[in-house]
Each structure stands twice: as C-alpha cells, then as structure tokens.
Short mmCIF file of C-alpha atoms in Angstrom, two decimals:
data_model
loop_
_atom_site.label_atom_id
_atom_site.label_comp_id
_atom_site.label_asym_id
_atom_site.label_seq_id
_atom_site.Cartn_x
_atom_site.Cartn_y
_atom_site.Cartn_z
CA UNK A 1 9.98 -13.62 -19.29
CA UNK A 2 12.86 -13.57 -22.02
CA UNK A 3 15.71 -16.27 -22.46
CA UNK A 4 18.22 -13.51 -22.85
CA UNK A 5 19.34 -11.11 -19.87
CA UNK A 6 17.30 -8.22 -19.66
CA UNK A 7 19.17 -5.07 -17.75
CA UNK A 8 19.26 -1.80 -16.20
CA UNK A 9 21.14 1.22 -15.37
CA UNK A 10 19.97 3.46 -12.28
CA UNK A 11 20.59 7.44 -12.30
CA UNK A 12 21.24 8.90 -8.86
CA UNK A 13 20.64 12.99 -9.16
CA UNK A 14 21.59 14.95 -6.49
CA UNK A 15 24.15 17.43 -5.22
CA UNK A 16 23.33 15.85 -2.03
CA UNK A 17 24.72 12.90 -2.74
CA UNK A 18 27.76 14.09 -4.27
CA UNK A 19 28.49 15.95 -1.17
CA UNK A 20 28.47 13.64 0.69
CA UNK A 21 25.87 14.76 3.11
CA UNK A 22 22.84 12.35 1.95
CA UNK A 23 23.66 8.73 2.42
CA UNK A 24 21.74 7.35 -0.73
CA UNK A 25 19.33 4.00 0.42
CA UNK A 26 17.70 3.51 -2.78
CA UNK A 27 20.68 1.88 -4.76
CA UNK A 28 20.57 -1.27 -2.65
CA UNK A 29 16.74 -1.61 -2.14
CA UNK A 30 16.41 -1.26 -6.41
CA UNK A 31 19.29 -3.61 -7.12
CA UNK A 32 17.35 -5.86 -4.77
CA UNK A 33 14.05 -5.66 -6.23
CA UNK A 34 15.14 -5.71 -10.11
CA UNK A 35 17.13 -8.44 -9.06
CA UNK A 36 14.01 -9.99 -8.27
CA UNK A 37 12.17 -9.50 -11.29
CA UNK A 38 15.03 -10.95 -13.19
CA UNK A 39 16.62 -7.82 -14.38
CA UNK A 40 20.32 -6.99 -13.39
CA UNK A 41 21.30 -3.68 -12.50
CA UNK A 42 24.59 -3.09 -14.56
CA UNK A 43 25.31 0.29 -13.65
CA UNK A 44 25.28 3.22 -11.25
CA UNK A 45 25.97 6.73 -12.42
CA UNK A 46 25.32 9.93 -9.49
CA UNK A 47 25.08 13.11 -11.36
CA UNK A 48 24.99 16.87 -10.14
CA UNK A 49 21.78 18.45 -10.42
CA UNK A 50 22.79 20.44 -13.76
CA UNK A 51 21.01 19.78 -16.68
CA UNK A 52 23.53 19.44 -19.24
CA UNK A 53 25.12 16.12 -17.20
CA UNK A 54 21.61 14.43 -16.23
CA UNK A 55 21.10 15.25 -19.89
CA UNK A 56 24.11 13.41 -21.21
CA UNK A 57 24.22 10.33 -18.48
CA UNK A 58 20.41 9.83 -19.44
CA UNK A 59 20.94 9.81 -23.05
CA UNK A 60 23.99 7.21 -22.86
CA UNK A 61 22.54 5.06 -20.48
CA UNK A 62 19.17 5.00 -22.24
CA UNK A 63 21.09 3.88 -25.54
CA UNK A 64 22.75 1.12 -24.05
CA UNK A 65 20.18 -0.93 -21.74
CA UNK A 66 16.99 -2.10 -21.64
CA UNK A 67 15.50 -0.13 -18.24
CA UNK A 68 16.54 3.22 -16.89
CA UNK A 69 15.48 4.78 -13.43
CA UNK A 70 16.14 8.09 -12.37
CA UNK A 71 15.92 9.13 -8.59
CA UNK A 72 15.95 12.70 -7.35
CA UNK A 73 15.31 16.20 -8.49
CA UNK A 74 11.25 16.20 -9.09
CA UNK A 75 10.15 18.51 -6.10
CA UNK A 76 8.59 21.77 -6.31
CA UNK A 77 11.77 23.52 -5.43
CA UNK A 78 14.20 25.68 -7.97
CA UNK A 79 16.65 22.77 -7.85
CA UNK A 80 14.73 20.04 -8.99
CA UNK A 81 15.49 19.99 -12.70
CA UNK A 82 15.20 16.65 -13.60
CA UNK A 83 11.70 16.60 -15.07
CA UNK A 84 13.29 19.42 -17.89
CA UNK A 85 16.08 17.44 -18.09
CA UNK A 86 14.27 14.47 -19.33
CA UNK A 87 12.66 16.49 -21.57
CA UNK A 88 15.49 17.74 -23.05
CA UNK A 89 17.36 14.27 -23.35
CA UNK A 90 13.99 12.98 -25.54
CA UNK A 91 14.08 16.13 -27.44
CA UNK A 92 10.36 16.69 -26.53
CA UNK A 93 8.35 19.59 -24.73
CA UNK A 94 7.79 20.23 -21.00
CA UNK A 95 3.91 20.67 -20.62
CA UNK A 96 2.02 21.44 -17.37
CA UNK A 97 0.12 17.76 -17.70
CA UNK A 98 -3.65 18.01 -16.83
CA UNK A 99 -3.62 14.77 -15.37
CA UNK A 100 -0.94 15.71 -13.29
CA UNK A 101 -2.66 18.90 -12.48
CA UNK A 102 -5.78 17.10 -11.01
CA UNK A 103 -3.77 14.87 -8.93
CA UNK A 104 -2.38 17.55 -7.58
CA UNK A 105 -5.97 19.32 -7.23
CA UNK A 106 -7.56 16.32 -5.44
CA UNK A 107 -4.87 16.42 -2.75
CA UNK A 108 -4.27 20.17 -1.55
CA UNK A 109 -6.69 22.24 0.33
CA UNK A 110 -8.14 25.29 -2.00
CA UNK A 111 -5.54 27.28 -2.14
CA UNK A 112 -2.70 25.79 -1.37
CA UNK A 113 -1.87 24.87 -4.61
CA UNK A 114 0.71 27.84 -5.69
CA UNK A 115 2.61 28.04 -9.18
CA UNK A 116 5.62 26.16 -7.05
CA UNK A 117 3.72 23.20 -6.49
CA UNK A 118 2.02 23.15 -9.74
CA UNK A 119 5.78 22.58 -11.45
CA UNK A 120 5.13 19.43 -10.11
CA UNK A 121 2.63 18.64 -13.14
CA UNK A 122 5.32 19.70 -15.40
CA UNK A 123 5.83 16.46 -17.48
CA UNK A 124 7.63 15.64 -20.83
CA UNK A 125 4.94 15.40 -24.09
CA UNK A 126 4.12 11.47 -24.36
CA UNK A 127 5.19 10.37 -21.15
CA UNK A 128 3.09 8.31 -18.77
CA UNK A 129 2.67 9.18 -15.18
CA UNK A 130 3.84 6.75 -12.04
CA UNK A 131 1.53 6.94 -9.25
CA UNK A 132 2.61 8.40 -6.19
CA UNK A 133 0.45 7.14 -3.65
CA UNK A 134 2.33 8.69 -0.18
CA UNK A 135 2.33 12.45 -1.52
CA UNK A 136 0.61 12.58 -5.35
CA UNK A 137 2.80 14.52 -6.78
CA UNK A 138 3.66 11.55 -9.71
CA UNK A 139 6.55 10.73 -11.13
CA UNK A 140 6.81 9.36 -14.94
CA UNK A 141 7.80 7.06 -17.77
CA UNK A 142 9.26 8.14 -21.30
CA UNK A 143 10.54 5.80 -23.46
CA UNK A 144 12.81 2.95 -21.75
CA UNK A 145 13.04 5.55 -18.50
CA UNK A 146 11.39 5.65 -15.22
CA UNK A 147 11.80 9.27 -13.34
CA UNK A 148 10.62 8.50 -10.25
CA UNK A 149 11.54 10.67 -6.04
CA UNK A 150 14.61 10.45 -4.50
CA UNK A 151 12.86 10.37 -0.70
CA UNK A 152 12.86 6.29 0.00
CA UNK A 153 9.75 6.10 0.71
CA UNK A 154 8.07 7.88 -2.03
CA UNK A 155 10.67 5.88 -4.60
CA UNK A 156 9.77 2.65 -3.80
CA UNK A 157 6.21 3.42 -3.85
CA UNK A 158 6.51 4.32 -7.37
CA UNK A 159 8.55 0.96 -7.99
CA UNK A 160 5.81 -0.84 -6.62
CA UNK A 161 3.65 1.25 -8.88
CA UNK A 162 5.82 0.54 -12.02
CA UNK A 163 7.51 -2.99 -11.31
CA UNK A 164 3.95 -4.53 -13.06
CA UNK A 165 4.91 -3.28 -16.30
CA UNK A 166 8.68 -4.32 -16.44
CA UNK A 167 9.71 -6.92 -18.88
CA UNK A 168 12.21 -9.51 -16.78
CA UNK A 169 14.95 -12.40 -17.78
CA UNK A 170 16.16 -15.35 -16.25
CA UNK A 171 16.15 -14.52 -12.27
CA UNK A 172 19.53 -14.59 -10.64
CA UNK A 173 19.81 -16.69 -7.53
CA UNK A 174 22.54 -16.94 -5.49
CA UNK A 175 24.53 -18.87 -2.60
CA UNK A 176 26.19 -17.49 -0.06
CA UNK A 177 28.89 -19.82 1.47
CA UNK A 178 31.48 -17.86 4.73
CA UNK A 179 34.77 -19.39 6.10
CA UNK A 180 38.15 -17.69 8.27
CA UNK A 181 40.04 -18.69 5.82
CA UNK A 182 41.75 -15.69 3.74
CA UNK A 183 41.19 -14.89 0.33
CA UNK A 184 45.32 -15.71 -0.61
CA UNK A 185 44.91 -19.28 1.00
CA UNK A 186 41.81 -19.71 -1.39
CA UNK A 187 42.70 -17.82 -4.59
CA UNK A 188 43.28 -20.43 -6.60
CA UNK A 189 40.95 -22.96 -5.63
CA UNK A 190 38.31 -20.69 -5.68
CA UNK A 191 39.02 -19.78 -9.55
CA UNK A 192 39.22 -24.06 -9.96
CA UNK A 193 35.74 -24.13 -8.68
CA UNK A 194 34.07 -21.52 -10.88
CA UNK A 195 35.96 -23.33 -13.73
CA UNK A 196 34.14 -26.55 -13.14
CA UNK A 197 30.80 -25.31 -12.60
CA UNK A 198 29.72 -23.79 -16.19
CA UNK A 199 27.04 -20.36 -15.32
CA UNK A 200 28.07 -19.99 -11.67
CA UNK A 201 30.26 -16.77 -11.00
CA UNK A 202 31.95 -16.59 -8.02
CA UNK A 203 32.63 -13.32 -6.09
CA UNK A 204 34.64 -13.32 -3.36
CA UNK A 205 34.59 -10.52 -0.40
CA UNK A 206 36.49 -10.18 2.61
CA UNK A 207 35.52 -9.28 6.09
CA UNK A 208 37.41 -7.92 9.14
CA UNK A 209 35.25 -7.60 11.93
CA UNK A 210 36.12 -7.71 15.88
CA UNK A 211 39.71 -8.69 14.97
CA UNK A 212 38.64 -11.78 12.81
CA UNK A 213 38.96 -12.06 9.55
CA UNK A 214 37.59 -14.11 6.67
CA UNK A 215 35.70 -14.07 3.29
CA UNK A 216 31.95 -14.17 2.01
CA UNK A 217 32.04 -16.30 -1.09
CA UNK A 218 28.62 -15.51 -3.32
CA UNK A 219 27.82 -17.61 -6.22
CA UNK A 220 25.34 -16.61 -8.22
CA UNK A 221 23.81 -17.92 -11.47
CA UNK A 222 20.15 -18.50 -12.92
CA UNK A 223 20.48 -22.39 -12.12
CA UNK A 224 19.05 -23.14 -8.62
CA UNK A 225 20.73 -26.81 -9.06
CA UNK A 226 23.80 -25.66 -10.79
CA UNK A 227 24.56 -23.32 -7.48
CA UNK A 228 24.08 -26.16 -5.13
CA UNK A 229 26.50 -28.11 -6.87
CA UNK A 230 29.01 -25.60 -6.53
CA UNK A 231 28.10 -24.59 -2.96
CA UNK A 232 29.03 -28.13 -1.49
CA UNK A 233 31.98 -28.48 -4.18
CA UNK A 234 33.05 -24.95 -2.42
CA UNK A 235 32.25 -26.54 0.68
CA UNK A 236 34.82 -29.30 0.46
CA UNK A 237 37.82 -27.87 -0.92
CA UNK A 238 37.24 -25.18 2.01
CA UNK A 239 37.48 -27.95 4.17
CA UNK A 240 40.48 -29.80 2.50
CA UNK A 241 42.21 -26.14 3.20
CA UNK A 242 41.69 -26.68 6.85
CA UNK A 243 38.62 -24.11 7.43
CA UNK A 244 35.09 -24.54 8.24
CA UNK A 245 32.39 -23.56 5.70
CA UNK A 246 29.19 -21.93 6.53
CA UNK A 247 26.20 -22.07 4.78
CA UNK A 248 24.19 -18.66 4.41
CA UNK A 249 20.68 -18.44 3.50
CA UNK A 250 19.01 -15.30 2.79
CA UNK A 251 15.93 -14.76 2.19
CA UNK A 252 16.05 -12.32 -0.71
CA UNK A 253 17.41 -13.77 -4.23
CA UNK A 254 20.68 -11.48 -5.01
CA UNK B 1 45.54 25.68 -4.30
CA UNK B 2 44.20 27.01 -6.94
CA UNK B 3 41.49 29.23 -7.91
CA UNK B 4 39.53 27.31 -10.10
CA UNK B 5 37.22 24.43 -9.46
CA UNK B 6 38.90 21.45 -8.81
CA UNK B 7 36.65 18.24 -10.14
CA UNK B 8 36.95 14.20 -9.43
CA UNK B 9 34.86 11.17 -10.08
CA UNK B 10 34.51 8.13 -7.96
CA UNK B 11 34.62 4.99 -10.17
CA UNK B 12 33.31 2.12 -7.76
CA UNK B 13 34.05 -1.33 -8.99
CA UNK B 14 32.03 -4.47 -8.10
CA UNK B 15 29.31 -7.02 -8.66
CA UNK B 16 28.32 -6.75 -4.89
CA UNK B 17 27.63 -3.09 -5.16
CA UNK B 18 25.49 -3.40 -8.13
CA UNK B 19 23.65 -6.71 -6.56
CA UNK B 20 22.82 -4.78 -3.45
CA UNK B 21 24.20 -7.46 -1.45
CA UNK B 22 26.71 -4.71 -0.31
CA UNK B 23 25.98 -1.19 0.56
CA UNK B 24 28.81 1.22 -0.61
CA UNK B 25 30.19 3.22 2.68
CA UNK B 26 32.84 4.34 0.40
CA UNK B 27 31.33 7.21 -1.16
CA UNK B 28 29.97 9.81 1.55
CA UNK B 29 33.66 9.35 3.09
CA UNK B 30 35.50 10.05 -0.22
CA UNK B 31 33.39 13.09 -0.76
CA UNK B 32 33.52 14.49 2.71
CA UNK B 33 37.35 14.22 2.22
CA UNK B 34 37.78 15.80 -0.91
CA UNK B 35 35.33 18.86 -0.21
CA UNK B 36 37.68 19.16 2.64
CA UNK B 37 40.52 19.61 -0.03
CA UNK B 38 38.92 21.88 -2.18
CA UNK B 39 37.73 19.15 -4.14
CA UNK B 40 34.41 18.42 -5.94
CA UNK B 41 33.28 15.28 -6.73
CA UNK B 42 31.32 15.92 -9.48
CA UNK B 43 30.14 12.10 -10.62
CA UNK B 44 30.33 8.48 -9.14
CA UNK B 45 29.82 5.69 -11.24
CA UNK B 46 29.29 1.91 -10.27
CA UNK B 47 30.65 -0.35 -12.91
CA UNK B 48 30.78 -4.78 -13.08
CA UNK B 49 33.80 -6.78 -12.65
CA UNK B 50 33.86 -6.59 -16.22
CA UNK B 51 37.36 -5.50 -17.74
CA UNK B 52 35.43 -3.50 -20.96
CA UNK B 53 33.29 -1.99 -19.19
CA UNK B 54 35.82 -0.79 -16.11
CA UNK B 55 38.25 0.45 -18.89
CA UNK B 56 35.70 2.10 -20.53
CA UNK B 57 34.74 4.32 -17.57
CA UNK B 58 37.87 5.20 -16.48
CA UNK B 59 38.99 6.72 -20.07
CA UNK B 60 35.86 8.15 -20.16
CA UNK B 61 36.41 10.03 -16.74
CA UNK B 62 39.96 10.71 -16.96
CA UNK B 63 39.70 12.68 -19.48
CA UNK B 64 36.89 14.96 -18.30
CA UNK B 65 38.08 15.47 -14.44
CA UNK B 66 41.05 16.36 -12.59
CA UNK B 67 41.25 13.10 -10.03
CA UNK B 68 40.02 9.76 -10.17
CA UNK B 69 39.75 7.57 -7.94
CA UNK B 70 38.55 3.69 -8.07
CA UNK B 71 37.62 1.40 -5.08
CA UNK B 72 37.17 -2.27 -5.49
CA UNK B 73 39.17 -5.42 -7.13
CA UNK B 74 42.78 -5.38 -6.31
CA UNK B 75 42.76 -8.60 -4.30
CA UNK B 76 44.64 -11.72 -4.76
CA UNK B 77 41.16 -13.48 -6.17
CA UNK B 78 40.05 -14.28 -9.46
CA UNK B 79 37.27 -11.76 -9.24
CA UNK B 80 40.04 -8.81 -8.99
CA UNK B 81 40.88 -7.23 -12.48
CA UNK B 82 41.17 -3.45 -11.92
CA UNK B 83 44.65 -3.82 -12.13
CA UNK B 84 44.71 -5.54 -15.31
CA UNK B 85 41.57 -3.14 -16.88
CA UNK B 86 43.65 0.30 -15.67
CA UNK B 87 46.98 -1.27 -17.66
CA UNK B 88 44.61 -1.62 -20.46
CA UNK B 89 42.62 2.08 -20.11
CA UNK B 90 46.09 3.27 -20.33
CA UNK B 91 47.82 1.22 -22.85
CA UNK B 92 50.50 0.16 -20.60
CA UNK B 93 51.97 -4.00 -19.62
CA UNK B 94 51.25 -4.62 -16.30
CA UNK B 95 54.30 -5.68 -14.71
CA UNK B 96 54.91 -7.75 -11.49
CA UNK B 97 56.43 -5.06 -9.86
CA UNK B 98 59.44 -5.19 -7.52
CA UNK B 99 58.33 -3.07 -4.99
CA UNK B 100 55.39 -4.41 -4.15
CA UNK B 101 56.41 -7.95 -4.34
CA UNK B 102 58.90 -6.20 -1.43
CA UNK B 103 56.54 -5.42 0.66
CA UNK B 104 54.56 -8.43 0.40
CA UNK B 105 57.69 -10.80 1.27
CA UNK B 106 57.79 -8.28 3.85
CA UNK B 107 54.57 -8.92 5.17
CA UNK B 108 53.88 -12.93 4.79
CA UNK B 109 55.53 -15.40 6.69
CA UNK B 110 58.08 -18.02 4.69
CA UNK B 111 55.90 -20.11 2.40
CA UNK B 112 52.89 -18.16 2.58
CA UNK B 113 53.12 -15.49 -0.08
CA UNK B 114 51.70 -17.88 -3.18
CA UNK B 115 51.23 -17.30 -6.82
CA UNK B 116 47.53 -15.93 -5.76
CA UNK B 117 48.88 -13.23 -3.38
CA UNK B 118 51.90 -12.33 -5.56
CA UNK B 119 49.21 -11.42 -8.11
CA UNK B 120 48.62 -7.91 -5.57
CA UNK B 121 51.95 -7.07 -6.84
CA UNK B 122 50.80 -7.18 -10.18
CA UNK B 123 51.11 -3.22 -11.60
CA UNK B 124 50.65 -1.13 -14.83
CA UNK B 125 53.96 0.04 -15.95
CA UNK B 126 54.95 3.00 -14.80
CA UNK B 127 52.44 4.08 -11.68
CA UNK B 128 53.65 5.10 -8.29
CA UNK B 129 52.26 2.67 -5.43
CA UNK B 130 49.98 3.78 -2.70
CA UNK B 131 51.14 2.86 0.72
CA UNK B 132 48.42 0.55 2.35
CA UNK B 133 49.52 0.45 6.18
CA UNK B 134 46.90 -1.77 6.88
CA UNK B 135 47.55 -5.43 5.14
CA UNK B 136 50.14 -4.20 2.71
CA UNK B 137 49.37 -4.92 -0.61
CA UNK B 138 49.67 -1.89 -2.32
CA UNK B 139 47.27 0.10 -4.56
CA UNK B 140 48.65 2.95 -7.34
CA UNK B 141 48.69 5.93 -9.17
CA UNK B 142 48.87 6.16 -12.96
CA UNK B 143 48.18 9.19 -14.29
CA UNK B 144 45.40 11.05 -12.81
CA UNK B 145 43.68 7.88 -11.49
CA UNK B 146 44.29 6.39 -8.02
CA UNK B 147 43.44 2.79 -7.66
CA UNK B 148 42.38 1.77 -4.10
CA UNK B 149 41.51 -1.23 -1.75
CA UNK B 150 37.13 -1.38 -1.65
CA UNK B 151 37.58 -2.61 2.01
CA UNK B 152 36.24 0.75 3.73
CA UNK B 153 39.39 0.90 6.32
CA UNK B 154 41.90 -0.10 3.78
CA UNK B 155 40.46 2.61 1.61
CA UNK B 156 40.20 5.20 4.19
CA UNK B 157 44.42 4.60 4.69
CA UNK B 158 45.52 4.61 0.67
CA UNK B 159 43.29 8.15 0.77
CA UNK B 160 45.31 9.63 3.43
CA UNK B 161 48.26 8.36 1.90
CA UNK B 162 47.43 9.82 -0.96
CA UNK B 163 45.61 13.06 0.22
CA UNK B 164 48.89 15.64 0.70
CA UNK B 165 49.43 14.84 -3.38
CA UNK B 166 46.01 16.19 -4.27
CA UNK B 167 46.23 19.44 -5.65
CA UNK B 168 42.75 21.15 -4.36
CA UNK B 169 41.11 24.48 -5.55
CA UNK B 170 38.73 27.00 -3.10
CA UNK B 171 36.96 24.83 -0.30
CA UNK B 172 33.17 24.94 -0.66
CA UNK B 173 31.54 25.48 3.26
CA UNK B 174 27.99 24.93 3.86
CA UNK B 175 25.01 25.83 6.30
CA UNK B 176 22.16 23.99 6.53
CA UNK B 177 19.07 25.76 8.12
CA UNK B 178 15.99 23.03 9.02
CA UNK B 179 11.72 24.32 9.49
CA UNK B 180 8.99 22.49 9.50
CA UNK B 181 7.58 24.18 6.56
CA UNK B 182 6.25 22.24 3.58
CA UNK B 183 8.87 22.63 0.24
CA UNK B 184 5.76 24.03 -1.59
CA UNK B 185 5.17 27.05 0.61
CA UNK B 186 9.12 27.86 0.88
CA UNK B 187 10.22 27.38 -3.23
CA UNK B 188 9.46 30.76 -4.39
CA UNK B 189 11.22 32.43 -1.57
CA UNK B 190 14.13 30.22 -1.57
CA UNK B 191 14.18 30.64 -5.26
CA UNK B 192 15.03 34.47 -4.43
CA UNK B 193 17.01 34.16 -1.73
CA UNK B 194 19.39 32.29 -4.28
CA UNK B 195 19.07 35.08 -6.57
CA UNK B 196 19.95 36.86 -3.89
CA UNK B 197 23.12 36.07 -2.53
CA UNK B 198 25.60 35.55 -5.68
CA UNK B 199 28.07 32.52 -5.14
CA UNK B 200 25.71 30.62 -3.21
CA UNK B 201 23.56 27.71 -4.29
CA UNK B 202 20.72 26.69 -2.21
CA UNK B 203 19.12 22.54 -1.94
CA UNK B 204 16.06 21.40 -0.55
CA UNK B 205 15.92 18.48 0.95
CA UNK B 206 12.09 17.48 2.34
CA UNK B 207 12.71 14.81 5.38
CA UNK B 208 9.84 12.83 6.93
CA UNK B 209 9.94 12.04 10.63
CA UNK B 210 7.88 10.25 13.32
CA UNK B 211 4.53 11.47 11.42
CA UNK B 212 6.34 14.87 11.32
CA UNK B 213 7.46 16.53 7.85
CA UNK B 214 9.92 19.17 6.83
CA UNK B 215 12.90 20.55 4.82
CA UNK B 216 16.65 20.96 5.17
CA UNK B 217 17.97 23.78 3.26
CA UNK B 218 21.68 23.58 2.35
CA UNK B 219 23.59 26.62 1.14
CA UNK B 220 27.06 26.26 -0.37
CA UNK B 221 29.49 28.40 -1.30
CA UNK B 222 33.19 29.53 -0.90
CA UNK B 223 32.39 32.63 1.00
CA UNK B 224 31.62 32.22 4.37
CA UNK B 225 30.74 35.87 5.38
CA UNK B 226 28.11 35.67 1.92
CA UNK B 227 26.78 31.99 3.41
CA UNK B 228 26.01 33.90 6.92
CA UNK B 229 24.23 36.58 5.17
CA UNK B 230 22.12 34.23 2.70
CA UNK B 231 21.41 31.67 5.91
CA UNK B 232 20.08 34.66 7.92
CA UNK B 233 18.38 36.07 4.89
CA UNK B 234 16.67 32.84 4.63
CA UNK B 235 15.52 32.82 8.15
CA UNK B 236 13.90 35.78 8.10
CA UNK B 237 11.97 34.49 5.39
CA UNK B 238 11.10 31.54 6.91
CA UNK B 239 9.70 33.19 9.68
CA UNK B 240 7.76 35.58 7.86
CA UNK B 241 6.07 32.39 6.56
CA UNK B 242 5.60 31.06 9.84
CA UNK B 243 8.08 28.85 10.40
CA UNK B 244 10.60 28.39 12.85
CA UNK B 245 14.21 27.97 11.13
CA UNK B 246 16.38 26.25 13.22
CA UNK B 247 20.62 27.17 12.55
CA UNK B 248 22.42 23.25 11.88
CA UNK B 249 25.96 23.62 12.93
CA UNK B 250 27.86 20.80 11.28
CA UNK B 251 32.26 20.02 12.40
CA UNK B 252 32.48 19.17 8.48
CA UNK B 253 32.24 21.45 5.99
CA UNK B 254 30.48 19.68 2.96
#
C-alpha cells in the first residue's frame, strides 16, 4: 500500500454500448472492486470499436494514471479489434502467442479450433496473459493496461485473476446518511459541514421516488473516524432543519 | 437533415458514477434518442466533480463533435460546478441570470428561494436556457454543448426540450438476428456477409443463458431494403451451419 492515491481510468469498447442497445454492468461492479483495493476510478471513456479512437483514448489515458482496463472487443469475430488496437497504441507487434495457442488447444475438441478462434491467441509482443477461467480464451496485460472481455462474467473473472497484482492507496470508506429534506433547504449547511471536517467530501444526490422526495448525502474519505464525526455532525444540523436523518450502512466500502 | 454523419458525445459528470454507488440510466436513453434523430453518439466520457478536469473534457469534445451534451451537477449544492466549469471551457462570466431567477421566484413559495437555490440560476454569459418542466431550474445551451439535470426524469424533459433544435443527419436502422451457434463457428461467414452487403456493419454479441450459449448479430445501416437483404443473407448462412436464426423485431431503431 502507498500513502499517495493510486488511480485508474476504465475503457468501455463497444458499438454496442454506444447504441444504446447493451446496458454496460461492468462500470459499477469495477468502480466497486478498485474501490476496494484502494484505487479510485477517475474516469470513464466508451469508445467505438475503430481502431484509430481505442488507439488514441488508450494512449491518453495510459499517460495520465496509474491503472488502465479495457473491456470489450477480444472475441473471435471481425469486430473485435481491440487486441490490434493495443498493439498499435504500444507501438509493438501482434503475434499469434503460443501460450495463448495451447490454452486454446487444451479447451476445444480436435478440430474445432478454426483460424477464427485462433485470433483469439493474437496478443501484443511483451504482454502477459490474464486467465480466463469460464471460456480460456485469455485476456492480457501490457504496460500499466489490463485488456480484459466485455461479457460480465468472463470480465470479472479476469479481475479476480488480475486484482493480486494491483498496487493500491489509502482505501476510501464512506457514510451514507438519507433525510426528506431537499437539497435547497440544506445547501448551505451541508457545504458548513464538509468545511469543518478536513478529508471528508460530501456528495449530495437527490431522490424522487413514489411521490417523495429527499437526498442521499455520501461522505467519503480514507478516515473511518474522521467520517463518523461528520456523519453525526450531519446528523444534527439535519435535525436542527426539522428532518429526520437516517443512517445507511452498506456493506461494500464506496 | 443532412447527408453526412451527424456525431455527439455524452460527457457524464459525477463522483457517484465513477464510485459505482450509482448506476448511470442516462446513457442507453440519450443514445436511443439521438439514433432516432439521425444522430451518433460516437463517445461517452465519465469525468469527477472536479472543475479541471470537467473543463477539460468538454473543450476537448466540442471541438471534435457536432453535439454535446452533459448530465450531472447543476443543483443548488456545493457539489454542483458544471455551471461554473462550462463558463470556464468557454471563457465566458457566469452571470446570475434573470430568467432563470424568473422562473425560480416562479416556482418557490415566499421565503423559500435562498442564496443556495438562487445559485440554479447561476449561467455562463450568453447561453440559451433549457426548459425543465419538471422542478424548474433550468439547464442551457452554449455553443454546441447542452448542459442537463443528471436526475434521469429531469434529463429525459431538458432532451425533449431540446430535441426539435438538433440538427440530425441519415437515421441508422438495425436488425438483429439471434442462433445458438458458437461466435467461433459463425466469424468467417459473418466476416463475408459484411463484405457482402456495402453500407452495413455487422456486431457480435455472444450472450450466456440458463446454461444455454449464443450470439446476437446486429446489422446497421441507413438502408433498410440493403439491411433485409444482408439479415436474410445471414440466415441462410446460419442455417447452412446448422443453426436456427431467429428474426428480432425491435419498435426502436438503434
């Protein structure tokens, strides 16, 4: 673990998603997990599947933080470019990977293994492979990135597989604290309370559900302590306003 | 409408989205819409409440696609700066502007429309408001950037306010044909069936059901009649494969 905040950008690819047809799951279930490993997810980017853009979002992103994951694009089918495309963006061959290839060898019946499937094994020179332990086909890590499926189930296997070797920070906790109240009544209190309370940020999200409304108030900070201080300072100016504060607890830290 | 391809990028804005304590509903909507209008959305990006790093993205991406459009952080709360970080993308003051503060004193009863709420009417010099039917406070349009509400129904109103400005180019329709055949045995087929059929582009997407496993295949394009003949096309391959393709009829066209 490092003193200092360790982060991470995540690179949806996927005309899929773009269109609006495939509702991606993986964001939240990543942001959850790094999150838990002390390593915050600072941004998002979906790109098309065309080479030149996963090219360029990779090669920014990969500049500017400490972990990059990629989701999407490494099936056996003519769209799923990513596996060049990482090549490209590290300047470095694509090379059927003999590893790769036996992977692939161990798990299909003689036979079955056509030139389609094999383009699976295509991996960039020098990268590492992530097991895949629901279909084999693996994905892989070059440099600071980690190019693993877009199916869920597949992905998170491959986190699992990978989450070992990531270095972490300072985990994030947080505090979750819900009241009717709207966010214009407690604007400015709300600010006064992050003021006092040195590493606590306060986010502040409103709901309207069944008619009611009210907001979700999330604190969050590396200080376990630091939080509850806050929480039951949040508490009581809620109820100086007149509302009635509710304590959430949830089992995952985000 | 034009005959070019019109392009837009989502910019979503907010710690909760990149936490994973919220899951983004905005998205699938916004692109559904626009593909509806002839519009592509050809990148989303999910960026901090961070005003450097929300100006940054939207100078980035206003220069590079026809529409914008941001969700997230134009409440009355200390944790809503989009406002403030558009005024500074575009180098204008942001103003408390008359209008809105209108249709806030509209809205609130006496005495209730504080310093905190009166921030909402808070807008970069020289943008055109976005009506928000729902609770009022406004969002904008400067430039070729439209600033909305990240509350999914308060969204989904400043869109169709918005929607009959959007210039749109050709309207990409889809088919999606489903089998049960493994991607594997199907990519160099549907590899020529793309080659086949010029103006349509063809994605695989494997699903895994129940124990069960097989592949959507999306084809979009402009041309209708040429989507028909590639979708057919494609189901005559798939059952001289042995599969059974099975015709998706969707009401959108995405």
């Amino acid at each position: 673990m490092e003193d200092r905040i360790v982060t991470a950008c995540l690179v949806i690819i996927g005309n899929e998603i773009l269109s609006g047809r495939t509702k991606d799951a993986n964001l939240p279930w990543i942001a959850a997990r790094l999150n838990a490993l002390g390593i915050e997810l600072c941004e998002v980017r979906v790109v098309p599947d065309v080479t030149a853009r996963i090219v360029e979002a990779v090669n920014e992103v990969r500049a500017r933080y400490d972990h990059v994951f990629t989701t999407g694009g490494i099936g056996p089918t003519h769209d799923d470019i990513t596996a060049d495309a990482i090549a490209r963006a590290f300047g470095v061959a694509l090379l059927r990977d003999p590893r790769a290839v036996a992977l692939l060898q161990a798990h299909y019946q003689p036979g079955q293994l056509n030139e389609a499937r094999l383009r699976m094994a295509n991996i960039p020179e020098g990268a590492d492979l992530i097991d895949n332990p629901v279909s084999r086909a693996p994905g892989f890590r070059i440099g600071n990135v980690h190019v693993m499926a877009g199916v869920p189930a597949i992905m998170q296997a491959m986190f699992d597989a990978v989450a070992p070797t990531l270095k972490g920070g300072p985990v994030v906790h947080s505090r979750t604290v819900t009241c009717g109240l709207p966010e214009g009544v407690l604007a400015a209190d709300l600010a006064a309370v992050e003021q006092r309370h040195a590493g606590v940020s306060i986010g502040s999200y409103p709901w309207f559900r069944m008619g009611a409304t009210g907001v979700s108030l999330v604190l969050r900070g590396i200080d376990g302590a630091a939080l509850d201080r806050a929480a039951a300072d949040l508490a009581a100016v809620i109820r100086r306003l007149g509302g009635e504060p509710v304590m959430e607890q949830r089992a995952s830290a985000r």
